[in-house]
PDB file of C-alpha atoms in Angstrom:
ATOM      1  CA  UNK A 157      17.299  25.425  -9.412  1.00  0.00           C
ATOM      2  CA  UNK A 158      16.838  26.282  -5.501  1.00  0.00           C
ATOM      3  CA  UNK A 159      17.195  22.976  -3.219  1.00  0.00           C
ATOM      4  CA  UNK A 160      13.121  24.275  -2.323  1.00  0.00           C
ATOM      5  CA  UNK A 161      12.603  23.907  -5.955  1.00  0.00           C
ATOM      6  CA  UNK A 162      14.134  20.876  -6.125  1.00  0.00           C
ATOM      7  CA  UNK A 163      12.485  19.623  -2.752  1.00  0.00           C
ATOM      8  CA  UNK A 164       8.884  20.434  -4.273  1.00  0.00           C
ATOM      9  CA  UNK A 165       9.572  18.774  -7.837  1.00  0.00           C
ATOM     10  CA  UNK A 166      10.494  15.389  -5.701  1.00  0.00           C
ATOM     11  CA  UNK A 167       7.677  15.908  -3.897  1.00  0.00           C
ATOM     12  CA  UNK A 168       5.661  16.077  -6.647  1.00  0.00           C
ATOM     13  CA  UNK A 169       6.969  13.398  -8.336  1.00  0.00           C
ATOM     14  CA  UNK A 170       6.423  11.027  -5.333  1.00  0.00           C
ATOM     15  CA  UNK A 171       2.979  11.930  -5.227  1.00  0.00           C
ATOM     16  CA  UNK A 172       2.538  11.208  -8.688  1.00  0.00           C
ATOM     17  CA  UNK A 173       4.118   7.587  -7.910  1.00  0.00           C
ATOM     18  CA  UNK A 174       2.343   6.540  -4.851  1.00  0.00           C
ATOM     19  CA  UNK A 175      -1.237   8.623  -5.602  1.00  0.00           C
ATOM     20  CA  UNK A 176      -1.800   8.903  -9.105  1.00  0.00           C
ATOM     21  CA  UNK A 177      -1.227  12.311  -8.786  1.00  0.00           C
ATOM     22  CA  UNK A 178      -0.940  14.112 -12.167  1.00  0.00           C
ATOM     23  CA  UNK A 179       2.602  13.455 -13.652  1.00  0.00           C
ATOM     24  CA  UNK A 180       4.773  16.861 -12.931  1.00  0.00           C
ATOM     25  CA  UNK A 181       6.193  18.909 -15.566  1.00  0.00           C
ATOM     26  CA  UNK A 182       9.431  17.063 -17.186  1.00  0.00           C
ATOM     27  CA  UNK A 183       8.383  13.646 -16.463  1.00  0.00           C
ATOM     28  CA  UNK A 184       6.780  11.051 -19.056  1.00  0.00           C
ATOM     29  CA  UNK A 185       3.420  10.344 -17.500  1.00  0.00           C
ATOM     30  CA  UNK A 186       3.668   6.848 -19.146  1.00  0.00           C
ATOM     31  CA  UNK A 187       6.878   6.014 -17.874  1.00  0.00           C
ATOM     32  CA  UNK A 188       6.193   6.953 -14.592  1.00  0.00           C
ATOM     33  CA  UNK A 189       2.699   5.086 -14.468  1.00  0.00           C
ATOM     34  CA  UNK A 190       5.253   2.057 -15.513  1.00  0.00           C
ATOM     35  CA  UNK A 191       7.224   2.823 -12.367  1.00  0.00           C
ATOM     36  CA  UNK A 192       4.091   3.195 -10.518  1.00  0.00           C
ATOM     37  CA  UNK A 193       3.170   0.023 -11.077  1.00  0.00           C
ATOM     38  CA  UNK A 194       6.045  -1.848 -10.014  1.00  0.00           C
ATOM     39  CA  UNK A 195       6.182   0.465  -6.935  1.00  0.00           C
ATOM     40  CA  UNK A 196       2.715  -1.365  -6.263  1.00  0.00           C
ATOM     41  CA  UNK A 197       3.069  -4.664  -7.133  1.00  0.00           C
ATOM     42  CA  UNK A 198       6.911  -4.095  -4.641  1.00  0.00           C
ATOM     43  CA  UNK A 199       4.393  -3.440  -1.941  1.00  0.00           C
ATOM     44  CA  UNK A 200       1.975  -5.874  -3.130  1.00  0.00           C
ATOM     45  CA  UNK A 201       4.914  -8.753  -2.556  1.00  0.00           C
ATOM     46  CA  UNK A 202       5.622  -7.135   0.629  1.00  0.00           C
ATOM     47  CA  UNK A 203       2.235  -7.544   2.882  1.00  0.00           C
ATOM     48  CA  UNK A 204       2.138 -10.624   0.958  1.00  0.00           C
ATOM     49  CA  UNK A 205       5.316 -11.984   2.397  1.00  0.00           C
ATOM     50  CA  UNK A 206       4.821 -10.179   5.624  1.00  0.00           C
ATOM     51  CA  UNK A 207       1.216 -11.426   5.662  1.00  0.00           C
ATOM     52  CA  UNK A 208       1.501 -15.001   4.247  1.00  0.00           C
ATOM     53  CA  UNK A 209      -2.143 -15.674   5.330  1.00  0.00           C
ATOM     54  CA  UNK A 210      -4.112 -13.022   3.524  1.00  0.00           C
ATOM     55  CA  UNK A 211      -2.990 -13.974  -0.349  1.00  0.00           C
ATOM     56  CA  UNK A 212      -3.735 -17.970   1.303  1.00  0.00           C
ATOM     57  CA  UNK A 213      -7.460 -16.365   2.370  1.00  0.00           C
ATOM     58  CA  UNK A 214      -8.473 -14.578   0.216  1.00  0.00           C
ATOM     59  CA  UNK A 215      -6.892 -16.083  -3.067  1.00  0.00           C
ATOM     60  CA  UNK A 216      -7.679 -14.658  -6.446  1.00  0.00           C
ATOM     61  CA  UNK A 217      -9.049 -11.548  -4.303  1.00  0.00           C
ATOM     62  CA  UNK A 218      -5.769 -10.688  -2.787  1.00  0.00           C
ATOM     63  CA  UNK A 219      -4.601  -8.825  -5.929  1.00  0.00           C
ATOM     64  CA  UNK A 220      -7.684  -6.566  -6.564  1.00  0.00           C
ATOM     65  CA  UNK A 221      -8.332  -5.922  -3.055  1.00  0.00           C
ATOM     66  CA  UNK A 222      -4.995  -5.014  -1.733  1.00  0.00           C
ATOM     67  CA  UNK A 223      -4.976  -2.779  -5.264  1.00  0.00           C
ATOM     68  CA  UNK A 224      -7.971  -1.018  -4.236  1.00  0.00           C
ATOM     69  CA  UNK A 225      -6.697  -0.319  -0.767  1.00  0.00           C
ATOM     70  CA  UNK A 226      -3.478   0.912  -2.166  1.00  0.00           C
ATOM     71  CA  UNK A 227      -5.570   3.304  -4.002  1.00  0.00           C
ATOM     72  CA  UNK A 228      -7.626   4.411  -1.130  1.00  0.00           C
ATOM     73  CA  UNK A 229      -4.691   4.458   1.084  1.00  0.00           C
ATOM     74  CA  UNK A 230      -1.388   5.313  -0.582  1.00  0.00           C
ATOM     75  CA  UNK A 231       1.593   4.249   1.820  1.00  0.00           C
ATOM     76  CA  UNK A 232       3.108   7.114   3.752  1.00  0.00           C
ATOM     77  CA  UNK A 233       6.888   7.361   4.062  1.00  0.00           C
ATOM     78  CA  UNK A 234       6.871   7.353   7.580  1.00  0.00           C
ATOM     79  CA  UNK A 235       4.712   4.217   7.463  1.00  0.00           C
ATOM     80  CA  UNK A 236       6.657   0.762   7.873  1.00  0.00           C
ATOM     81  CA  UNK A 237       5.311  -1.645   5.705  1.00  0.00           C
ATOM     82  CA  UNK A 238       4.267  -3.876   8.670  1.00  0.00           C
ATOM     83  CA  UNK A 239       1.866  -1.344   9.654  1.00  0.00           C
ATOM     84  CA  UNK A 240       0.472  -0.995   6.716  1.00  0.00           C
ATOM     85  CA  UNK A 241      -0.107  -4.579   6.482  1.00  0.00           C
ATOM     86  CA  UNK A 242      -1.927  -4.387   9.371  1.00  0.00           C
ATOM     87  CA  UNK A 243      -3.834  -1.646   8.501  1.00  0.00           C
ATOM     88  CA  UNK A 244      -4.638  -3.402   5.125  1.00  0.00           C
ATOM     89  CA  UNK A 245      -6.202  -6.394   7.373  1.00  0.00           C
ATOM     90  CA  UNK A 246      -8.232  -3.693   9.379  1.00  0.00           C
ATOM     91  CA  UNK A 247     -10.272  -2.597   6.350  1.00  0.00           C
ATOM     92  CA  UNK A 248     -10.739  -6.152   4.917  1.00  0.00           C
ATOM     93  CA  UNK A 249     -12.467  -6.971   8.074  1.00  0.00           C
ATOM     94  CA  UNK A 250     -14.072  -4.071   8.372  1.00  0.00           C
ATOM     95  CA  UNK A 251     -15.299  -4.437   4.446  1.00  0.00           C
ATOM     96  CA  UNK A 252     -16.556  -8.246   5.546  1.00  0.00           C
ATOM     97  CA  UNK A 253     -13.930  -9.102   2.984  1.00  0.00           C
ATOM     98  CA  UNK A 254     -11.992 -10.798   5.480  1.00  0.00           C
ATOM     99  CA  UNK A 255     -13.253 -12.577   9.329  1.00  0.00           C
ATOM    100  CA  UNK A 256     -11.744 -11.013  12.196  1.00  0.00           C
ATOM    101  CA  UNK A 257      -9.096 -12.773  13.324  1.00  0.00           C
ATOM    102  CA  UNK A 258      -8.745 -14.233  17.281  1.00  0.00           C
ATOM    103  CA  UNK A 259      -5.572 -11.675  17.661  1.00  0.00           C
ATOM    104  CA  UNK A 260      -7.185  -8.994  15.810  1.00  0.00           C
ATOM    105  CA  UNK A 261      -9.738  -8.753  18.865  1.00  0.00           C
ATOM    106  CA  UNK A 262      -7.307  -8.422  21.515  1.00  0.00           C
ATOM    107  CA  UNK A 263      -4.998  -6.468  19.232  1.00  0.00           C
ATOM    108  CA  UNK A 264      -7.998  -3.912  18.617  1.00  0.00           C
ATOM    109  CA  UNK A 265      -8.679  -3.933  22.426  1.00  0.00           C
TER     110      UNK A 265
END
C-alpha cells in the first residue's frame, strides 16, 4: 500500500467518524458507529466543560441540540474545540434556542 493510499483510507475513515460518512472498505460499520459515538459524546463533555453555562441553560436540551449541531456541523481538525463552542452558541441563538448573550453582542460586533 502507497502512503497516498494509505493517506486516503484515513481520510476516509475520519470522515466516516466525524460525518457519518459511509464506513470504508475493511472497517466494521458497527464498530465504528460505536467509536463514533464516543467521539461525540468526547466533544459533547468538551463544550460542556468549556461552556459550563449552556448544559445549566438549556438543560435536558443540551444533549439533543448540541447532537444535532454536531450533525450539521462536524468538527474540523483545524478547529479548536473552543471555537467550536462558540460557534455552537452562535446557532442556538440564531435558532431562538438560546438568548443572546451581553458578550455575544460586542463579540459579534
Amino acid at each position: 500500500m502507497t502512503r497516498e493510499d494509505l493517506a486516503a483510507r484515513q481520510a476516509a475513515l475520519l470522515e466516516t467518524l466525524l460525518t457519518g460518512a459511509p464506513a470504508p472498505s475493511g472497517f466494521d460499520p458497527a464498530r465504528l458507529l460505536i467509536e463514533a459515538d464516543v467521539l461525540l459524546t468526547k466533544r459533547r463533555k468538551l463544550v460542556a466543560y468549556l461552556r459550563p453555562d449552556l448544559p445549566e441553560a438549556l438543560g435536558e436540551r443540551f444533549r439533543p441540540l448540541f447532537d444535532a449541531y454536531a450533525a450539521e456541523h462536524p468538527k474540523a481538525v483545524t478547529v479548536r474545540a473552543r471555537e467550536y463552542a462558540d460557534t455552537f452558541v452562535t446557532w442556538l441563538v440564531a435558532r431562538g434556542d438560546l438568548p443572546k448573550p451581553r458578550w455575544f453582542q460586542r463579540w459579534k460586533r
